[in-house]
PDB file of C-alpha atoms in Angstrom:
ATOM      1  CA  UNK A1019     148.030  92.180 129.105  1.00 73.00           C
ATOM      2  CA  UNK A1020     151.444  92.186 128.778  1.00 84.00           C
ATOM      3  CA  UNK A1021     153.951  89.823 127.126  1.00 83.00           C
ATOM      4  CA  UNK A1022     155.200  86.828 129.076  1.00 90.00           C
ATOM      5  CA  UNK A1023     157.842  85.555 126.683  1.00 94.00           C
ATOM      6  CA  UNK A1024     161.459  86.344 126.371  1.00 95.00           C
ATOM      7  CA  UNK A1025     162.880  88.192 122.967  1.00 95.00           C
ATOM      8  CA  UNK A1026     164.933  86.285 120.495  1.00 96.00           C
ATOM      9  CA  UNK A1027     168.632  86.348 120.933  1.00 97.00           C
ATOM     10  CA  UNK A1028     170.259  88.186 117.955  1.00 96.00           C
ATOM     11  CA  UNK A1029     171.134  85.019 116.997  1.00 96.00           C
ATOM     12  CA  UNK A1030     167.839  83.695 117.357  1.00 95.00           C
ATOM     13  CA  UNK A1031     166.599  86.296 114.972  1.00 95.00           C
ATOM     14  CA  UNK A1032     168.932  86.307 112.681  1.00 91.00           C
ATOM     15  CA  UNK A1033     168.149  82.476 111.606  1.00 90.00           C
ATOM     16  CA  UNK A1034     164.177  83.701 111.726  1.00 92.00           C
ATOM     17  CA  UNK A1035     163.917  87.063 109.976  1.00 94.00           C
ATOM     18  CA  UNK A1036     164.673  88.367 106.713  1.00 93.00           C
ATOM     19  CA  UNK A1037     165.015  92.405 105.644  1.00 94.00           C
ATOM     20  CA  UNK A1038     164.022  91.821 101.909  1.00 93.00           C
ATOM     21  CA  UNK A1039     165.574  94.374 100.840  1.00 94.00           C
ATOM     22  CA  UNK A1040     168.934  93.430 102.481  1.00 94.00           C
ATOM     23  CA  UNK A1041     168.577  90.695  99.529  1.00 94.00           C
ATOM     24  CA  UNK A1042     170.719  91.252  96.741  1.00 94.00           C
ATOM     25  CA  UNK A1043     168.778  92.322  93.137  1.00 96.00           C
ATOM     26  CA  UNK A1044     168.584  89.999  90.511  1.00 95.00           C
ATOM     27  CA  UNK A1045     167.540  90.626  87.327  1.00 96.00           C
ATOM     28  CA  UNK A1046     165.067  88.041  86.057  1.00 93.00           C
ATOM     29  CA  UNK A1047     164.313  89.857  82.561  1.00 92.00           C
ATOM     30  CA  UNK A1048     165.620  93.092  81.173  1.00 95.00           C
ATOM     31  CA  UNK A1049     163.692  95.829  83.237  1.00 96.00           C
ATOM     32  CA  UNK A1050     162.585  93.545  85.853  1.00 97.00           C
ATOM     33  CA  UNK A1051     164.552  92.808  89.587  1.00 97.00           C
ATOM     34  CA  UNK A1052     163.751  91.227  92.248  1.00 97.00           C
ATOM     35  CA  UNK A1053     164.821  90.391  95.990  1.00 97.00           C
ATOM     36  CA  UNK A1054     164.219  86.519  96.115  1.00 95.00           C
ATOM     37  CA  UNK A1055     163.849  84.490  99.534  1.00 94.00           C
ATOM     38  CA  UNK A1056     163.118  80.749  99.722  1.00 91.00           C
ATOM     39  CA  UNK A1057     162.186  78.341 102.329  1.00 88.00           C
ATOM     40  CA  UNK A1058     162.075  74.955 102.009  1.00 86.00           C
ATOM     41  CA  UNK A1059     158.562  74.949 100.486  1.00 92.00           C
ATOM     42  CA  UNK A1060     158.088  78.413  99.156  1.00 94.00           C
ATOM     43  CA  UNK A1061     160.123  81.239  97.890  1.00 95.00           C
ATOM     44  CA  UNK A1062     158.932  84.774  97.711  1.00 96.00           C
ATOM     45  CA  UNK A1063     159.495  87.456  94.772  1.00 97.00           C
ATOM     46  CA  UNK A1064     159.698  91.022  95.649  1.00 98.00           C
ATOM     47  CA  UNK A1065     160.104  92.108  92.415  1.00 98.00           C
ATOM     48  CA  UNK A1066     159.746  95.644  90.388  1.00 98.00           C
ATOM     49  CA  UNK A1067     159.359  95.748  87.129  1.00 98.00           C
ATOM     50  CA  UNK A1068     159.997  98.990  85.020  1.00 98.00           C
ATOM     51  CA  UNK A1069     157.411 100.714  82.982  1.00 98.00           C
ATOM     52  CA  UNK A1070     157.595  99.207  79.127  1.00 97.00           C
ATOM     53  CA  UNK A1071     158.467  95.989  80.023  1.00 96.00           C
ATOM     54  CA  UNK A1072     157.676  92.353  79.062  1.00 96.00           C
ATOM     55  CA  UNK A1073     157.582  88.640  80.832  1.00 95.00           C
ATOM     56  CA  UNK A1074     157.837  86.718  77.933  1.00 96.00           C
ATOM     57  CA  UNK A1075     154.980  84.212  78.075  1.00 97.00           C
ATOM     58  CA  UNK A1076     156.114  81.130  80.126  1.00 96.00           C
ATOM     59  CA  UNK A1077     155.148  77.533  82.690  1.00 94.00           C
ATOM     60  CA  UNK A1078     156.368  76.366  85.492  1.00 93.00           C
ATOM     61  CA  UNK A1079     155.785  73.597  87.737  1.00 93.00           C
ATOM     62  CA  UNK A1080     155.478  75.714  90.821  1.00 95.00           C
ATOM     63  CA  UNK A1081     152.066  77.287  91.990  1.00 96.00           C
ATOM     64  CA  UNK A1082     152.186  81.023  91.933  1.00 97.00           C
ATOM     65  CA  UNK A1083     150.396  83.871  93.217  1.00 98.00           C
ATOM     66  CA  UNK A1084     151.015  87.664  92.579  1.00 98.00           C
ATOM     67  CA  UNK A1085     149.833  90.324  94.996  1.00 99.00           C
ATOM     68  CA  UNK A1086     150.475  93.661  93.248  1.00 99.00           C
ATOM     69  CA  UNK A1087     151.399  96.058  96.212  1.00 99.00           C
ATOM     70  CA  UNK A1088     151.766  99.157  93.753  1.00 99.00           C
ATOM     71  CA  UNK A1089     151.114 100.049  90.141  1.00 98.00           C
ATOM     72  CA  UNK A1090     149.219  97.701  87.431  1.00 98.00           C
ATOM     73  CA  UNK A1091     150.140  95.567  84.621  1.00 98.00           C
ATOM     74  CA  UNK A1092     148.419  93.429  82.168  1.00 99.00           C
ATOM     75  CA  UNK A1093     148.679  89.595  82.798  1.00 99.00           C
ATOM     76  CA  UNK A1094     148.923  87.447  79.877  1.00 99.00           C
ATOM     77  CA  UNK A1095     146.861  83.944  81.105  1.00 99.00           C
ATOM     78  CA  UNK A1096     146.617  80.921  78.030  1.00 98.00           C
ATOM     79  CA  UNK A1097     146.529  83.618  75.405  1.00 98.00           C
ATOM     80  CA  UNK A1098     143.964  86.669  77.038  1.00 99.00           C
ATOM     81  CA  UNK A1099     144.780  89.653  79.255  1.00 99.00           C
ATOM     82  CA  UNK A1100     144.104  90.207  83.165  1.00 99.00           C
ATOM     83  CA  UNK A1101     144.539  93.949  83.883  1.00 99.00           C
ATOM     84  CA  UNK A1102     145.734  93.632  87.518  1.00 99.00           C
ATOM     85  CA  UNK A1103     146.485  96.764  89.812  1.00 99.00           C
ATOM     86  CA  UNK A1104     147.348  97.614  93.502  1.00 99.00           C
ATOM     87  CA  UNK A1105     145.692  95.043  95.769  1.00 99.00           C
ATOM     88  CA  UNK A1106     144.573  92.443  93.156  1.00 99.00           C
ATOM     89  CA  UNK A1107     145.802  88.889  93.513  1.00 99.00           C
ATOM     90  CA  UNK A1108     146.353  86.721  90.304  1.00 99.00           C
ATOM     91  CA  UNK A1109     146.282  83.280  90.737  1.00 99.00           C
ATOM     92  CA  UNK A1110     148.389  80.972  88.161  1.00 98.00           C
ATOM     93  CA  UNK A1111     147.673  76.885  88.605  1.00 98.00           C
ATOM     94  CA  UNK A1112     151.259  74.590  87.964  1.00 96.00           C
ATOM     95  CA  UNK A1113     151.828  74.622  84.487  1.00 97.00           C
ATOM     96  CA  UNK A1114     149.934  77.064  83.054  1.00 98.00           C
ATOM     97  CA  UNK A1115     151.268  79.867  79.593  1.00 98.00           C
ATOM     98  CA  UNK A1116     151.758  83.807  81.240  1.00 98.00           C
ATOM     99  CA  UNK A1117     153.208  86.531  81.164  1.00 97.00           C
ATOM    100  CA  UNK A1118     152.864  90.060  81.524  1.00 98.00           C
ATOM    101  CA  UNK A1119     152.765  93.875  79.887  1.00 98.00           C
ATOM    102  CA  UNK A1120     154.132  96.662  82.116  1.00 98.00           C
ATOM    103  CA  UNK A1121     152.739  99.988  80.534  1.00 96.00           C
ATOM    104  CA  UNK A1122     153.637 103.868  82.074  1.00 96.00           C
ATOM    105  CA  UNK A1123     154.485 103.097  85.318  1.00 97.00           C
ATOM    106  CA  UNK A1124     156.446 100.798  87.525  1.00 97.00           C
ATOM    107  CA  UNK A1125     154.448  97.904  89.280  1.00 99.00           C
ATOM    108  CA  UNK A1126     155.505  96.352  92.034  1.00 99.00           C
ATOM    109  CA  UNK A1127     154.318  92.428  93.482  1.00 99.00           C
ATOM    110  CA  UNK A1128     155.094  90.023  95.619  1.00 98.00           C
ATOM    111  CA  UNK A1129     155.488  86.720  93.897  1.00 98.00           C
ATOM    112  CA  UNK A1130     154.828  83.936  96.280  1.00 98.00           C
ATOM    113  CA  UNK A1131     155.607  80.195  94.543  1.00 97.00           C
ATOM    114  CA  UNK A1132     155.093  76.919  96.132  1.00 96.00           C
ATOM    115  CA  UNK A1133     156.683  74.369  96.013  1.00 94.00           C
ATOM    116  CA  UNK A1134     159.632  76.497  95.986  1.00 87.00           C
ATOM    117  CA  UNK A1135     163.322  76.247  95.939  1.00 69.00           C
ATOM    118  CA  UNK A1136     166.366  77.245  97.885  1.00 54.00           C
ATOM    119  CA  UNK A1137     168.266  78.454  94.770  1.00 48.00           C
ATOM    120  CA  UNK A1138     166.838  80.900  92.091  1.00 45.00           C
ATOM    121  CA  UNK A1139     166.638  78.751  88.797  1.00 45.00           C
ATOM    122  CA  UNK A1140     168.496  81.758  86.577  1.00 42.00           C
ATOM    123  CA  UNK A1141     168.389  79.045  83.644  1.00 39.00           C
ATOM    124  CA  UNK A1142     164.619  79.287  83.924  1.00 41.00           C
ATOM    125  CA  UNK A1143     164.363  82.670  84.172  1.00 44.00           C
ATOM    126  CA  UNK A1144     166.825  82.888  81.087  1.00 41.00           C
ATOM    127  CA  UNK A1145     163.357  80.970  78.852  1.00 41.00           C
ATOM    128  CA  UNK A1146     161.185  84.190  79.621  1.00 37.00           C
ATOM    129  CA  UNK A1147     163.886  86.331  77.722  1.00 34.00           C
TER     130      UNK A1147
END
């Protein structure tokens, strides 16, 4: 079967697709960076975090789920430990304490968060420090 449809003009595309890593880093916590896009109603981590680091335990209002795409970490869920690795998904409710232990090796996730917002919140991020 073959396609029926006309491509996107470049301009088109452009307001449709995102190269994450075209994003500029931001540093959410010492050792940890991410590429951050938002929509309307969700935003999207693609974040790395270096081996030895440390989310500060934390709550916010938005949903969140992490898919870990490489490495593992320890998630810290109202006070006990989640050892997550490559492929796991961790869900975390609105409102609820975590945080997380990177050990030996870099993990990286994709963070999604709903309801989400068009600017990163850097004063939130500053309460995981």
């Amino acid at each position: 079967m073959g396609r029926k449809e006309p491509y996107a003009s470049q301009e088109e595309f452009r307001k449709r697709v995102i190269h994450y890593p075209d994003v500029p880093l931001v540093e959410l916590v010492p050792g940890a960076k991410s590429h951050i896009v938002s929509a309307e109603k969700i935003t999207l981590s693609f974040i790395t975090m270096e081996p030895n680091s440390y989310f500060a335990t934390h709550r916010h209002e938005s949903e969140q789920m992490m898919i870990v795409v490489d490495g593992e970490c320890d998630e810290i869920v109202e006070g006990r430990l989640y050892h997550i690795k490559k492929g796991d998904v961790i869900l975390l409710p609105s409102n609820i304490e975590h945080g997380a232990y990177i050990y030996d090796k870099d993990c990286r996730a994709i963070d999604v968060f709903s309801p989400g917002s068009r600017k990163l919140r850097l004063d939130h991020c500053a309460s995981w420090l």
